[in-house]
mmCIF file of C-alpha atoms in Angstrom:
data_model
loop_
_atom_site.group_PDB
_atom_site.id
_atom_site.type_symbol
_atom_site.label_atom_id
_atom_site.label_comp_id
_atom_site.label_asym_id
_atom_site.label_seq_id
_atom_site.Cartn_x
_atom_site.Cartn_y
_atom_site.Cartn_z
ATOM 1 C CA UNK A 1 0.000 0.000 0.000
ATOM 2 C CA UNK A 2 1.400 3.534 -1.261
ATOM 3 C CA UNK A 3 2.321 5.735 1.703
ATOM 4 C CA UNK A 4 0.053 9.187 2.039
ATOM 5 C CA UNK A 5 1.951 11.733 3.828
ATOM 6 C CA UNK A 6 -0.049 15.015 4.947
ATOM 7 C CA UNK A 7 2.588 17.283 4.193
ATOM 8 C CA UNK A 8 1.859 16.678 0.273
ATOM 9 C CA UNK A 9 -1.087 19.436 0.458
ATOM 10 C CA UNK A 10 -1.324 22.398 -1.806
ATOM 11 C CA UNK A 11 -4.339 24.958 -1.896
ATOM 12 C CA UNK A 12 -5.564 27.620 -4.020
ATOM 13 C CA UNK A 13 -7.776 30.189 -3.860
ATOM 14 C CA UNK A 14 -9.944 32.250 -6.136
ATOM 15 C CA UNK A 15 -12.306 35.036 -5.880
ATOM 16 C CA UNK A 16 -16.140 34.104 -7.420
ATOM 17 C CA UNK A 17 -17.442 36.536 -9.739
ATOM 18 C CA UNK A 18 -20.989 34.947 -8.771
ATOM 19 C CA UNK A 19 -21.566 33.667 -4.993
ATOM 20 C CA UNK A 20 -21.306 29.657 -5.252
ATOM 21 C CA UNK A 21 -20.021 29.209 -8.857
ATOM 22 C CA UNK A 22 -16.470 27.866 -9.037
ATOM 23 C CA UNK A 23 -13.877 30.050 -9.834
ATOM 24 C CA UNK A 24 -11.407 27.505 -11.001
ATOM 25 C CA UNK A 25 -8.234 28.870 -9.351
ATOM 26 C CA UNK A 26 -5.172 27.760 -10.573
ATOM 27 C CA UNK A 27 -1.359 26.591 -9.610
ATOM 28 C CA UNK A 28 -0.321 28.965 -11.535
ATOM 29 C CA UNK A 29 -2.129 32.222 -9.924
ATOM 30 C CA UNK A 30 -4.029 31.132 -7.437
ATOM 31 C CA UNK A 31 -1.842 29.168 -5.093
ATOM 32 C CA UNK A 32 -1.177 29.801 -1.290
ATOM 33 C CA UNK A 33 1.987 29.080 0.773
ATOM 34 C CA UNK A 34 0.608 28.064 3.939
ATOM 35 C CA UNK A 35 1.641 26.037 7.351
ATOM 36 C CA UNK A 36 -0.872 24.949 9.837
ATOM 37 C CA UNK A 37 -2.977 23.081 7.270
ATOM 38 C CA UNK A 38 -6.657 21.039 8.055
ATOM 39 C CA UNK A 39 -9.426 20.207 6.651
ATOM 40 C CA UNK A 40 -12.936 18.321 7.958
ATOM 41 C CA UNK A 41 -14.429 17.878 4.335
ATOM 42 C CA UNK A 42 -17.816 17.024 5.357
ATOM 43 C CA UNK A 43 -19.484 18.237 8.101
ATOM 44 C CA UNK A 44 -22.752 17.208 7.965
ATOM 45 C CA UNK A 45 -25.543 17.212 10.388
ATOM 46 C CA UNK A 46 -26.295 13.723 10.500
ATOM 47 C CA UNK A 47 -30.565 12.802 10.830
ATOM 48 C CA UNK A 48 -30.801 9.489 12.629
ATOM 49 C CA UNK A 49 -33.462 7.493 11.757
ATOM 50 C CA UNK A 50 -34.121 5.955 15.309
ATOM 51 C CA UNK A 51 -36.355 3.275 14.462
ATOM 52 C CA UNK A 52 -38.416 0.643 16.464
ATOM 53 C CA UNK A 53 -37.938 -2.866 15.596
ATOM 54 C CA UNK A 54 -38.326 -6.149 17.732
ATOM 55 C CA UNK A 55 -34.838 -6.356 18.948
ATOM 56 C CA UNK A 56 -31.790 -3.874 20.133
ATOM 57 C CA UNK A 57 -29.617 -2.350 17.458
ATOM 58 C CA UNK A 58 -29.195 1.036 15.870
ATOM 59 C CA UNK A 59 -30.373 2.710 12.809
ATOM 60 C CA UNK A 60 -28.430 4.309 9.783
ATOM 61 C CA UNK A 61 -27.960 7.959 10.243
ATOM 62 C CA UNK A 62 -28.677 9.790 6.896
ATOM 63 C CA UNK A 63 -25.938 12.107 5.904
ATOM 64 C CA UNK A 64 -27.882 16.162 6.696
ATOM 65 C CA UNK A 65 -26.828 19.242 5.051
ATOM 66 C CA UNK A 66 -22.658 19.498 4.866
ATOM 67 C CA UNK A 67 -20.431 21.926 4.543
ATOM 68 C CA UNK A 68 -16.455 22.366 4.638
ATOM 69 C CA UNK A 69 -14.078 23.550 7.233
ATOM 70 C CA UNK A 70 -10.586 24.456 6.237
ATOM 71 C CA UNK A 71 -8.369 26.410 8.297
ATOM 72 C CA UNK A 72 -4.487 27.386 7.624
ATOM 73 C CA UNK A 73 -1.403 30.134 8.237
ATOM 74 C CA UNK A 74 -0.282 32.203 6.029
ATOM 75 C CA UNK A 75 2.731 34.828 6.911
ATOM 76 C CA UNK A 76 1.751 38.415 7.162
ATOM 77 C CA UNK A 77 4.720 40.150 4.992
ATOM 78 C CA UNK A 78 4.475 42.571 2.161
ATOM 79 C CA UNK A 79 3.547 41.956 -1.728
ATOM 80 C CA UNK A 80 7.278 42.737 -2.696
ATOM 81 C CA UNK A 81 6.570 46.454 -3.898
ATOM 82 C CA UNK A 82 4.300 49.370 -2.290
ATOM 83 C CA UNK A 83 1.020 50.074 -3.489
ATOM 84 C CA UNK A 84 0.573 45.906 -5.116
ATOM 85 C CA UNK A 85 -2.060 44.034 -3.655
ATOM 86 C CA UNK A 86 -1.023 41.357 -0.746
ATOM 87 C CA UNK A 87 -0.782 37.625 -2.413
ATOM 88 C CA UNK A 88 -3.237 36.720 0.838
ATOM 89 C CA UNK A 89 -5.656 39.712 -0.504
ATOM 90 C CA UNK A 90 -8.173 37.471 -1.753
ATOM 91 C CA UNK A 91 -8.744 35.614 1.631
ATOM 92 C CA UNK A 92 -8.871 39.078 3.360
ATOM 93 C CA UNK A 93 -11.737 39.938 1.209
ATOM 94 C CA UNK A 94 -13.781 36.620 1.637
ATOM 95 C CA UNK A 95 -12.729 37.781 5.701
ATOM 96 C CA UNK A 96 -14.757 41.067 5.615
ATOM 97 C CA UNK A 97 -12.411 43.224 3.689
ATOM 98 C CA UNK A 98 -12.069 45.256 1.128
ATOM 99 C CA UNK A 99 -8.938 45.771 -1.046
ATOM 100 C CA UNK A 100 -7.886 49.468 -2.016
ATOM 101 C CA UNK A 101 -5.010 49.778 -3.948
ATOM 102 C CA UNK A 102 -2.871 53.462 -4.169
ATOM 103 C CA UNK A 103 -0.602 53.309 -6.988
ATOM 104 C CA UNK A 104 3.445 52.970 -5.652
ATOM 105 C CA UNK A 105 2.524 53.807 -2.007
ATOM 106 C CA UNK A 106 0.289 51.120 -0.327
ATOM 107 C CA UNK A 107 -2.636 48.431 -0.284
ATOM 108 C CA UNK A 108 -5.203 48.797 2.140
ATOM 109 C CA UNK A 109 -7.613 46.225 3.655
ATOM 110 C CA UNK A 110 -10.888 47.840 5.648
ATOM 111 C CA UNK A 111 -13.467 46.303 7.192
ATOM 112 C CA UNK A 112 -16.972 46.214 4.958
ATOM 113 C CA UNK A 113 -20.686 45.737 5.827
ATOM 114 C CA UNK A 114 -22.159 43.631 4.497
ATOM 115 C CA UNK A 115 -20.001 40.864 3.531
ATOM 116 C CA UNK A 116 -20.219 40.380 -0.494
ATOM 117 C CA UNK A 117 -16.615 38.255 -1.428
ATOM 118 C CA UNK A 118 -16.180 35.237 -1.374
ATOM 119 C CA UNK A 119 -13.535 32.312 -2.491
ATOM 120 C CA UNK A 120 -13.615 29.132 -4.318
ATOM 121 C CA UNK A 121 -10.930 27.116 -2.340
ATOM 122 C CA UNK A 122 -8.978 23.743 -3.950
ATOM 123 C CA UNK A 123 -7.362 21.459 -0.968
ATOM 124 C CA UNK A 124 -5.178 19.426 -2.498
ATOM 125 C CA UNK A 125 -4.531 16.188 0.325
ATOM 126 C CA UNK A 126 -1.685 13.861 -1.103
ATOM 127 C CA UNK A 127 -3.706 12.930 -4.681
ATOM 128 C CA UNK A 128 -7.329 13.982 -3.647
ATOM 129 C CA UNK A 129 -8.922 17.098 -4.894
ATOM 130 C CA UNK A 130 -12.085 18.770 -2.248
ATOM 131 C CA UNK A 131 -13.347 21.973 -3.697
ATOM 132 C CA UNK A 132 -14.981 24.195 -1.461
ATOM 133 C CA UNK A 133 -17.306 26.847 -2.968
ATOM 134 C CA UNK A 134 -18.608 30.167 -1.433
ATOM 135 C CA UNK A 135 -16.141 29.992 1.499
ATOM 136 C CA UNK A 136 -16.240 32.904 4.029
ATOM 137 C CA UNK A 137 -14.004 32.912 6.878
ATOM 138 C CA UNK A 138 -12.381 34.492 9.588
ATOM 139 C CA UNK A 139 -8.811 35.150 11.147
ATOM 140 C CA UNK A 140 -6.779 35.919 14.104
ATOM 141 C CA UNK A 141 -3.411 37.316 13.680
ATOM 142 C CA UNK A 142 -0.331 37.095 16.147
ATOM 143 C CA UNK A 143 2.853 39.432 15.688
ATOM 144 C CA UNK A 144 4.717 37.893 18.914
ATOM 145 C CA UNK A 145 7.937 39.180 19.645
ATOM 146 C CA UNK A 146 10.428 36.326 18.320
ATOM 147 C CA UNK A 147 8.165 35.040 16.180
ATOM 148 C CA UNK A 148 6.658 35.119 12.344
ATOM 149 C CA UNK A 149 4.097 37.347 11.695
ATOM 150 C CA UNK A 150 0.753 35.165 11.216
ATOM 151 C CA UNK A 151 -2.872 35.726 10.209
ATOM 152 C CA UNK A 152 -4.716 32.076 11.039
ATOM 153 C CA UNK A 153 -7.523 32.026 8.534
ATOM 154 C CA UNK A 154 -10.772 29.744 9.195
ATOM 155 C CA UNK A 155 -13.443 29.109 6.555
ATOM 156 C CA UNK A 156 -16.959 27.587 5.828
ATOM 157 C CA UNK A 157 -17.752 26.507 2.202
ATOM 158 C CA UNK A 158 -20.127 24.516 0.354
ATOM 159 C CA UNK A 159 -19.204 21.276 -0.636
ATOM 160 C CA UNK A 160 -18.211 21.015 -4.399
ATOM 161 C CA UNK A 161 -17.008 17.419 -4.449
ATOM 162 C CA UNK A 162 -14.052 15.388 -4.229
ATOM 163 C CA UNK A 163 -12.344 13.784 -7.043
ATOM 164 C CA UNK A 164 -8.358 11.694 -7.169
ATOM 165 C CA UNK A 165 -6.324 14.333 -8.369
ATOM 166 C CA UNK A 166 -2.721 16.107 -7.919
ATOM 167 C CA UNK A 167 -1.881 19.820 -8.411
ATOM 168 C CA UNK A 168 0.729 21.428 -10.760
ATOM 169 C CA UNK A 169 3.603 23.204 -10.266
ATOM 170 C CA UNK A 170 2.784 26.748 -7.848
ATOM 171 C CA UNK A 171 3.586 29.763 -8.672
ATOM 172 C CA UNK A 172 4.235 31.046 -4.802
ATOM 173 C CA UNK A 173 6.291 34.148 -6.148
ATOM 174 C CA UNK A 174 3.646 36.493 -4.419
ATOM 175 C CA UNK A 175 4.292 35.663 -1.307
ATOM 176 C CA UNK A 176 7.529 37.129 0.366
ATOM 177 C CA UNK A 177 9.450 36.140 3.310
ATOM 178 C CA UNK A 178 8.411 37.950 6.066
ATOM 179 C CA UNK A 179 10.653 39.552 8.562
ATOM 180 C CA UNK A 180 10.562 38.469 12.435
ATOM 181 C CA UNK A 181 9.223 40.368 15.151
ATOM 182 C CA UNK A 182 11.534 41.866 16.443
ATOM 183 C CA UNK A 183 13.767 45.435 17.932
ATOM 184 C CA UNK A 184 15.372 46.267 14.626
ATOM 185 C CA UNK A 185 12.692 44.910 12.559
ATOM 186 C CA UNK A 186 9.318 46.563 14.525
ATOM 187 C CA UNK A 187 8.314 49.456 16.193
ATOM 188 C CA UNK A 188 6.645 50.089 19.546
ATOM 189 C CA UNK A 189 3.494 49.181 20.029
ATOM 190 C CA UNK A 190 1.924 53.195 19.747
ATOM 191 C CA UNK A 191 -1.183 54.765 21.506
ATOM 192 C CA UNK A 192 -2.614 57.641 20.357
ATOM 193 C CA UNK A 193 -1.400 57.807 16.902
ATOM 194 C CA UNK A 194 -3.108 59.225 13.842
ATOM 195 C CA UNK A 195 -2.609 57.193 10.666
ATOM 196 C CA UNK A 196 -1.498 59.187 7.722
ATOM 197 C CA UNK A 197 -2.666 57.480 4.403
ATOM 198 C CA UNK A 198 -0.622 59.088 1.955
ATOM 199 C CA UNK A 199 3.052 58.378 3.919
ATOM 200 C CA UNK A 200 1.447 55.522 5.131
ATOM 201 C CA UNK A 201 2.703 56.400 8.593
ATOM 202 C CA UNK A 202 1.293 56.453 12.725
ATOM 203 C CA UNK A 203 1.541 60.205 13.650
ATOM 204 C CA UNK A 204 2.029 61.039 17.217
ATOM 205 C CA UNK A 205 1.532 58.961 20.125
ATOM 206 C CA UNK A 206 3.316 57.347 22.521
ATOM 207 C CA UNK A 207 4.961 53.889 22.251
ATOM 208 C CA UNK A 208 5.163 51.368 24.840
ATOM 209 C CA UNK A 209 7.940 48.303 24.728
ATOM 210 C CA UNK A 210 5.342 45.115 24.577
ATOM 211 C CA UNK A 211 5.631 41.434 23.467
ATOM 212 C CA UNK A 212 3.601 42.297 20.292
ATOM 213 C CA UNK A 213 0.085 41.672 19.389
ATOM 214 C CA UNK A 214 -2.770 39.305 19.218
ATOM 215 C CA UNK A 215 -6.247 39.994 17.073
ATOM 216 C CA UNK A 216 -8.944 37.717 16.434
ATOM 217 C CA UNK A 217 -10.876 39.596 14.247
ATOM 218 C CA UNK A 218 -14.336 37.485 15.517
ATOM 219 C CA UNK A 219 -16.366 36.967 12.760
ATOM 220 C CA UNK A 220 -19.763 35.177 13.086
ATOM 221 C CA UNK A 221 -18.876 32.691 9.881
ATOM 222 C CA UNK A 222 -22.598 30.608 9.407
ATOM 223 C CA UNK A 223 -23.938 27.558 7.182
ATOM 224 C CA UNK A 224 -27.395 28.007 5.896
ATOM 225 C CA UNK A 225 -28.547 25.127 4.350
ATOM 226 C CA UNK A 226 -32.191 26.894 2.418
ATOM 227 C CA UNK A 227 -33.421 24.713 -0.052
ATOM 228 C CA UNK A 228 -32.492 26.244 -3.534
ATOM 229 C CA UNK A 229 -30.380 28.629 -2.179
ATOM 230 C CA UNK A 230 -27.387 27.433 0.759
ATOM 231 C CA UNK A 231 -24.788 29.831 1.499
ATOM 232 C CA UNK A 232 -22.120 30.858 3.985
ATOM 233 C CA UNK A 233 -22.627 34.488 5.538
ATOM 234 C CA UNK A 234 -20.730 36.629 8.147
ATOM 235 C CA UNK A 235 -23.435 37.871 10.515
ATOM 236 C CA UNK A 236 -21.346 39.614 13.155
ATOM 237 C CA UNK A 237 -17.614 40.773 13.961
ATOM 238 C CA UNK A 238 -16.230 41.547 17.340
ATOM 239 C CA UNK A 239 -12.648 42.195 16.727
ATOM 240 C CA UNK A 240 -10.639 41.130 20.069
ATOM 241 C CA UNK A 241 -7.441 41.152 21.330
ATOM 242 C CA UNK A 242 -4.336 40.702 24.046
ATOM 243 C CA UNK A 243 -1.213 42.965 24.712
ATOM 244 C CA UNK A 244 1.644 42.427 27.160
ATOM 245 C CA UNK A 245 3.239 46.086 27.959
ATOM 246 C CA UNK A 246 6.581 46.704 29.644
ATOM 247 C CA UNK A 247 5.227 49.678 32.012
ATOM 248 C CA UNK A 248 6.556 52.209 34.873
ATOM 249 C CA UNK A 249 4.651 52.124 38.122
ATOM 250 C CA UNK A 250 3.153 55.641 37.003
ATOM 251 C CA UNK A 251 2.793 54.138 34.057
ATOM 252 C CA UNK A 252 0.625 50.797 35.159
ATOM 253 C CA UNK A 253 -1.497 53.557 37.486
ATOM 254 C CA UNK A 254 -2.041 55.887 34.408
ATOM 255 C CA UNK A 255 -3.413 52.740 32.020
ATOM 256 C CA UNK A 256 -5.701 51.373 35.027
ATOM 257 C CA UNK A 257 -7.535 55.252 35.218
ATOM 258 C CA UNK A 258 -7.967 54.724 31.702
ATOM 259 C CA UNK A 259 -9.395 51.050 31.824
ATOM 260 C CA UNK A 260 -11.676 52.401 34.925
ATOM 261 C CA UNK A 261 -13.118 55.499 32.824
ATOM 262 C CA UNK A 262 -13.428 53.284 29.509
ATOM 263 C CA UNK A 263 -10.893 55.329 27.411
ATOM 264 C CA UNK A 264 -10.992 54.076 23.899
ATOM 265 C CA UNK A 265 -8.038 55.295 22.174
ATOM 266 C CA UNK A 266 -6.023 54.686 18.911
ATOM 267 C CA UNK A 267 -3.740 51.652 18.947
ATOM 268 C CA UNK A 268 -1.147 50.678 16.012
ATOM 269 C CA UNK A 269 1.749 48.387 14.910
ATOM 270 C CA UNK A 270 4.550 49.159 12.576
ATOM 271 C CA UNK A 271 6.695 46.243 11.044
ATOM 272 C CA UNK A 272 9.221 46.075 8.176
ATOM 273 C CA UNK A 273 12.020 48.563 7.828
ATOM 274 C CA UNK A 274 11.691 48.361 3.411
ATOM 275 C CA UNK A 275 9.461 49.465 1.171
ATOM 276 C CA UNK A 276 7.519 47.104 -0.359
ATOM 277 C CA UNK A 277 7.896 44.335 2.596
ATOM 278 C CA UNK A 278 5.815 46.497 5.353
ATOM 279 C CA UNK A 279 3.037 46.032 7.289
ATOM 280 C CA UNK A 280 0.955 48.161 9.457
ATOM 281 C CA UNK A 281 -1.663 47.516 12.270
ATOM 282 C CA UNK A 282 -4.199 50.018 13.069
ATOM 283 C CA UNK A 283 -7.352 50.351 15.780
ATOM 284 C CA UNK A 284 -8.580 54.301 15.751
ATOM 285 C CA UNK A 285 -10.867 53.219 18.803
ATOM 286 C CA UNK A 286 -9.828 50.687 21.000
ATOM 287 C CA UNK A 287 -10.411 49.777 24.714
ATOM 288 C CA UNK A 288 -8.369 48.225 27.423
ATOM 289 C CA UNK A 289 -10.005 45.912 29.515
ATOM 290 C CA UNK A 290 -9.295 42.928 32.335
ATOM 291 C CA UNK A 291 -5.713 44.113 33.545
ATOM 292 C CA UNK A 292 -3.655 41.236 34.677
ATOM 293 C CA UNK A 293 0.385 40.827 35.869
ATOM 294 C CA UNK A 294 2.554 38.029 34.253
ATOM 295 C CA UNK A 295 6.593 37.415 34.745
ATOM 296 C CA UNK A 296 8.559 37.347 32.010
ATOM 297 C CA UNK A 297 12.497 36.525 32.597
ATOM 298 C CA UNK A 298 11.923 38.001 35.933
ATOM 299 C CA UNK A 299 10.330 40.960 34.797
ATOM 300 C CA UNK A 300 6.675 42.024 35.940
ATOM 301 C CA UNK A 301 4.646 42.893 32.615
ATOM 302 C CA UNK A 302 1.073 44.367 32.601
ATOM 303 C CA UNK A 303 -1.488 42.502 30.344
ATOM 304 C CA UNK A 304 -4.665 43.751 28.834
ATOM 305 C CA UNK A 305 -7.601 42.265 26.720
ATOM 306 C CA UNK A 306 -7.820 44.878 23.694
ATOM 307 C CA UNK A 307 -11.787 45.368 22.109
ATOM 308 C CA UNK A 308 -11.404 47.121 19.200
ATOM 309 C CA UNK A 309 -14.741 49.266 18.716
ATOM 310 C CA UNK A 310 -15.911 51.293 14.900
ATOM 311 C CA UNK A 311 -15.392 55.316 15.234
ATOM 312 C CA UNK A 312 -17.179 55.534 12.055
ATOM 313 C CA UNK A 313 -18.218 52.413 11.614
ATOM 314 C CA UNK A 314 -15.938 49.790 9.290
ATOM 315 C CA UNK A 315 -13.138 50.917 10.289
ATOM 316 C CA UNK A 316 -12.433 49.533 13.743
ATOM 317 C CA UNK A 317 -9.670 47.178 12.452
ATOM 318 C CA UNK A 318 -7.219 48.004 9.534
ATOM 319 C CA UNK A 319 -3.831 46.688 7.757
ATOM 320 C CA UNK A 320 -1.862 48.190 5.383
ATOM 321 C CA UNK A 321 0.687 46.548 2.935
ATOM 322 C CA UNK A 322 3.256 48.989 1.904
#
C-alpha cells in the first residue's frame, strides 16, 4: 500500500465573480503558501433514523446538510513592492475586507458591511482534490515578539465534491518572506497615533515596549442550508485582542484610570524597515479591559484584553501593505 503523507497538500484560492459558482483557481495564480494546514471535508448534520424494531440495534444515520471547514497560516509580509495588492488579498476579502489599492505607495484592507466576497478554495490532500465553494471565513493574527508574523484564517464553504487528483507546479512568487518580530525589525506598540494614508505612517503617540500583538478579528462565519439557495454568511464581527506592555509604576497607574473610565483610544503596529515588505496595524478606537500581571524573565509585565470598537463604523480594524 502507497504511503500518504499530509505534508503533500497544496491549496488555491480564487475570488467568485458569482456567490457559489467555481472560480477555477489555478497553480499557476491562485496558489497559497501556507503552514498549519486542516481540513474536515464534510461536516454534515447527520438525521438518525431511530427506528423501532423487535430487537436492540441502531439505525443508519442519513448524511444532513454538509459543509467544509478548512483552516491554515499564512505569513503576514508585504507583496514585494508598495502600493501591489497582498498575495493573501483574496482571503482578506472573503474575511470582511475590502482591497484598495494606491498606486506605488500602499494596499489597504478595511473592514466592509455587508459581507459580499467570497472564495472558491482547492485542498489538495496527497492525490485527492475537495473543492470548497462560497467559502467565508475568519482570522486571528499574532505578531509575537520572536516570532513570524501570522494571520490564522478559518473558513466555511459549500461542498463542491471530491475527485483523485494532484496539483501542478505553484507559482508562490507572491508571497515574500516575512521579517521576524523583532527590535530592529518593529516598532513600539503606539497609543494615540493618527494614521497618515498618503506616507502611510502612525503620527504622534506614545509607544510602549510590549511582546507584540494578538487579534482575532471574531467573525460570526454561518452555514445556511435553504433549499435552492445554501450559502455561507458573516453575521457579526467583534474584533478582540491581548497585549503584554513593559510599564513604569506611574505608568501601570495611568493605564488602570484609563481602563476604569473606559478610554478608547487609537492603537497601532509598525513592522518592516523596506518598502515594499511592510506592514501596518491600526485600531482608531480601541479599549483596554481585564488588567492582569505576568513574569517574564523576571520581569513584571502588565497585560490587557484589547476590544477594538468602529469610530465611524468599518473601520475599527485596519492593515496596510506597503
Amino acid at each position: 500500500m502507497a504511503t500518504r503523507y499530509i505534508r503533500n497538500t497544496a491549496i488555491l484560492a480564487k475570488i467568485e465573480s458569482t456567490y457559489g459558482t467555481d472560480s477555477t483557481p489555478t497553480e499557476g495564480a491562485n496558489a497559497l503558501l501556507v503552514s498549519n494546514v486542516s481540513i474536515n471535508p464534510l461536516s454534515a448534520a447527520n438525521v438518525d433514523r431511530d427506528l423501532v424494531r423487535p430487537y436492540m440495534g441502531a439505525s443508519e444515520q442519513l448524511v444532513g446538510p454538509a459543509n467544509i471547514e478548512l483552516s491554515f497560516d499564512i505569513e503576514l509580509s508585504g507583496a514585494g513592492a508598495a502600493g501591489t495588492a497582498a498575495a493573501y488579498g483574496p482571503l482578506l476579502r472573503a474575511c470582511g475586507f475590502a482591497e484598495t489599492l494606491s498606486a506605488s505607495v500602499r494596499a489597504e484592507y478595511n473592514l466592509v458591511t455587508p459581507v459580499a466576497d467570497s472564495v472558491s478554495i482547492y485542498y489538495f490532500s496527497d492525490g485527492v482534490k475537495h473543492i470548497a465553494k462560497g467559502c467565508r471565513g475568519t482570522l486571528s493574527l499574532k505578531m509575537s515578539a520572536g516570532g513570524r508574523p501570522v494571520l490564522s484564517f478559518k473558513f466555511l464553504g459549500l461542498d463542491g465534491g471530491v475527485t483523485a487528483a494532484s496539483p501542478s507546479a505553484l507559482t508562490l512568487t507572491g508571497f515574500k518572506t516575512p521579517a521576524v518580530i523583532s527590535e530592529p525589525n518593529t516598532g513600539d506598540l503606539t497609543f494615540g497615533a493618527t494614521y497618515t494614508a498618503a506616507t502611510p505612517t502612525l503620527t504622534g503617540g506614545t509607544g510602549y515596549p510590549s511582546q507584540g500583538i494578538e487579534l482575532d478579528l471574531g467573525n460570526a462565519v454561518n452555514y445556511t442550508p435553504l433549499l435552492g439557495g445554501e450559502s455561507v454568511d458573516i453575521s457579526q464581527r467583534q474584533v478582540t485582542g491581548k497585549i503584554l506592555l513593559d510599564l513604569t509604576a506611574a505608568q501601570e497607574v495611568t493605564f488602570m484610570a484609563s481602563v476604569k473610565a473606559n478610554t478608547q483610544q487609537s492603537l497601532g503596529l509598525m513592522h518592516g524597515t523596506t518598502a515594499g515588505y511592510k506592514v501596518m496595524i491600526f485600531m482608531p478606537a480601541a479599549q483596554l479591559i481585564n488588567p492582569s500581571k505576568s513574569e517574564v524573565n523576571g520581569k513584571l509585565m502588565i497585560g490587557y484584553d484589547i476590544r477594538a470598537l468602529p469610530s465611524s463604523g468599518n473601520d475599527e480594524l485596519k492593515i496596510v501593505v506597503h
